[in-house]
Every structure is written in structure tokens, then in C-alpha cells.
């Protein structure tokens, strides 16, 4: 019989489904959602509801460019390289662990790889993003048209539907993070890898610790934007050089991507098992008293729901009961 884990998920992004991103936990555990009094609280960075759960083990999960606050959480799984005893796990982008991320498109032969459209750019917005993203798009567009299929800088008249299939139709994909931070390597580079489109990457200075540096173009290696553009032009014109990069496995170890992915999933499962297999009263790590308690109480007061918000929430609950 599987061990029951009474848990809840809060402050994740709109449309989040824990069964998509944490499906592998169900192999060994029976996840029971308890919204009122969970033993384990999974939370992300898109809200402050987690502050109001006290008597539980808080587990922070994020794919964003922020450092975990270990004053608030007991454990943290993030893209940050921050290390703290047994409390932190530096993971890959959550996209790698998704239930459907093993679905790789059919491998293209050399001729098909070469006979594709030039380059694509798919971004929903540019809110708070580093200027480099738009600047490089414009700089490379001076050489050839780049098809922009997202809401930002769209030049196709509509947004793309199947993103992976869309990327599959291009030799290159602009894979530019919204900022640069060591460890902050998102799906921006993994999606084109899986669609067999060569990533033109800018973001984490330590990206080569995650993926084979010979399997993509690291725009950060060039002294200027102009020099980086020249390298892309060279690869576009030199079929042998382009194919050499395309044929290089992007994963760092394992016979194939599936073996690599399975190994990474085992690592993250082992980390969760370490948390869940401890006695509940011994699993906590955060400091709950002293100055830290005062700081957290101040945060709760700051983010506490207003009377109007509480009234709306209570009204919704009453309507549901009817």
C-alpha cells in the first residue's frame, strides 16, 4: 500500500495542474489533497497564500529567476544554484519533468534538417525582460526574416497553435531568457532541442553545466551582438557546420534523451522521498521562532486579505454549498 501524503498546492501559475508536473510522485505515494490542514505544502512564487499555512512542511518550487527564501520554506527546488545542507535541490526546468515531455518529434534526416525555414521567435510578452531579446531579434532580422509566432512582435497575423511543431519547421530558434542568472535555464532552450531546431541561446552563464555546449549557439560567448549574428549567418550558410551541431546530443550523459530524463526524474523523486520518509515532526527545517517569527508575522499582516476579499471568498463558499 502506498504511503498517503496529505498535501496542497498554492501560489502556482494560472492553469497549473499538479498531476502534470508531479505525476511521478504517484508511483510511490498516494497524494491526498487537503486544502485546510496539509502536512506538506507545495508552493511557488505567484502569490502569498503560503504564508498563512503554519503547521506544515513548506516545499518551494520555482522555474523563475528568484532565489528561494529559506526563512519561509523548509525545502526548495528551483533553478538557483543556491546550496544549503539538505534543504535545496537544483533542478532542470519543470518542462523536463512534465508528463508529456518525453514526446519527441520524429528525427529529421540531414536533407530535411537543412531544407527548413530560417528562424523563429515565440514569446507571449516582453514584460520586465532584458532588452537583449528584442535587440537581437531586430539585429538578426537584418540578415533574413524571422517568423514571430507569439503575441510579442508578431509578424504572422496570428499566434501559433502547436508550438513544438512550429519550432520543428525552422533551422534556428531564438531562445533568449528574460534575464541572466547562473542556473536560470528554462524551457526556452529545451523546447527547440526537442523540436530539433538549433537554439540560439542567451541567459544563464552556466548553461553548459546543463546541456552539451556543442549542441547550441551560446550567444553569450561573443564579444558583441554583431559577432553573434555573424556566427548564425555562418552556420546558416555552412551546411556541414550546422549539421555538426544538430547531430550533437544535447543531453550531458546517457545513451539517449529518454535515459537522461529518466535519471533526472529519479534524482528529484529521491529528494522528495527523503522529505516524505522522515518522521513529520523531524522533517521541518525552517526557523519558526526568534527574529524570523517576527519577520514572517509582518509579512502576513502585509499580505493579509482585506475585509472585502474575505467577504467575496465567503460568498463563493456559501454559493457552492447551495
PDB file of N, CA and C in Angstrom, residues 103-109 168 194-196:
ATOM      1  N   UNK A 103       7.712  13.165 -25.209  1.00  0.00           N
ATOM      2  CA  UNK A 103       7.225  13.055 -26.581  1.00  0.00           C
ATOM      3  C   UNK A 103       8.101  13.874 -27.521  1.00  0.00           C
ATOM      4  N   UNK A 104       9.006  13.199 -28.211  1.00  0.00           N
ATOM      5  CA  UNK A 104       9.926  13.861 -29.128  1.00  0.00           C
ATOM      6  C   UNK A 104       9.433  13.635 -30.553  1.00  0.00           C
ATOM      7  N   UNK A 105       9.490  14.671 -31.369  1.00  0.00           N
ATOM      8  CA  UNK A 105       9.039  14.557 -32.751  1.00  0.00           C
ATOM      9  C   UNK A 105       9.962  13.630 -33.541  1.00  0.00           C
ATOM     10  N   UNK A 106       9.467  13.026 -34.627  1.00  0.00           N
ATOM     11  CA  UNK A 106      10.301  12.132 -35.438  1.00  0.00           C
ATOM     12  C   UNK A 106      11.596  12.817 -35.869  1.00  0.00           C
ATOM     13  N   UNK A 107      12.701  12.087 -35.772  1.00  0.00           N
ATOM     14  CA  UNK A 107      14.005  12.654 -36.113  1.00  0.00           C
ATOM     15  C   UNK A 107      14.081  12.919 -37.610  1.00  0.00           C
ATOM     16  N   UNK A 108      14.495  14.123 -37.959  1.00  0.00           N
ATOM     17  CA  UNK A 108      14.616  14.501 -39.361  1.00  0.00           C
ATOM     18  C   UNK A 108      15.957  14.048 -39.928  1.00  0.00           C
ATOM     19  N   UNK A 109      15.961  13.679 -41.194  1.00  0.00           N
ATOM     20  CA  UNK A 109      17.214  13.330 -41.864  1.00  0.00           C
ATOM     21  C   UNK A 109      17.933  14.612 -42.265  1.00  0.00           C
ATOM     22  N   UNK A 168       9.703  22.961 -35.012  1.00  0.00           N
ATOM     23  CA  UNK A 168      10.223  21.850 -35.814  1.00  0.00           C
ATOM     24  C   UNK A 168      10.450  22.258 -37.274  1.00  0.00           C
ATOM     25  N   UNK A 194      14.033  19.670 -28.315  1.00  0.00           N
ATOM     26  CA  UNK A 194      13.101  18.570 -28.520  1.00  0.00           C
ATOM     27  C   UNK A 194      12.365  18.669 -29.850  1.00  0.00           C
ATOM     28  N   UNK A 195      12.396  19.854 -30.439  1.00  0.00           N
ATOM     29  CA  UNK A 195      11.769  20.049 -31.751  1.00  0.00           C
ATOM     30  C   UNK A 195      12.797  19.977 -32.876  1.00  0.00           C
ATOM     31  N   UNK A 196      14.062  19.687 -32.522  1.00  0.00           N
ATOM     32  CA  UNK A 196      15.157  19.580 -33.494  1.00  0.00           C
ATOM     33  C   UNK A 196      15.382  20.875 -34.265  1.00  0.00           C
TER      34      UNK A 196
END
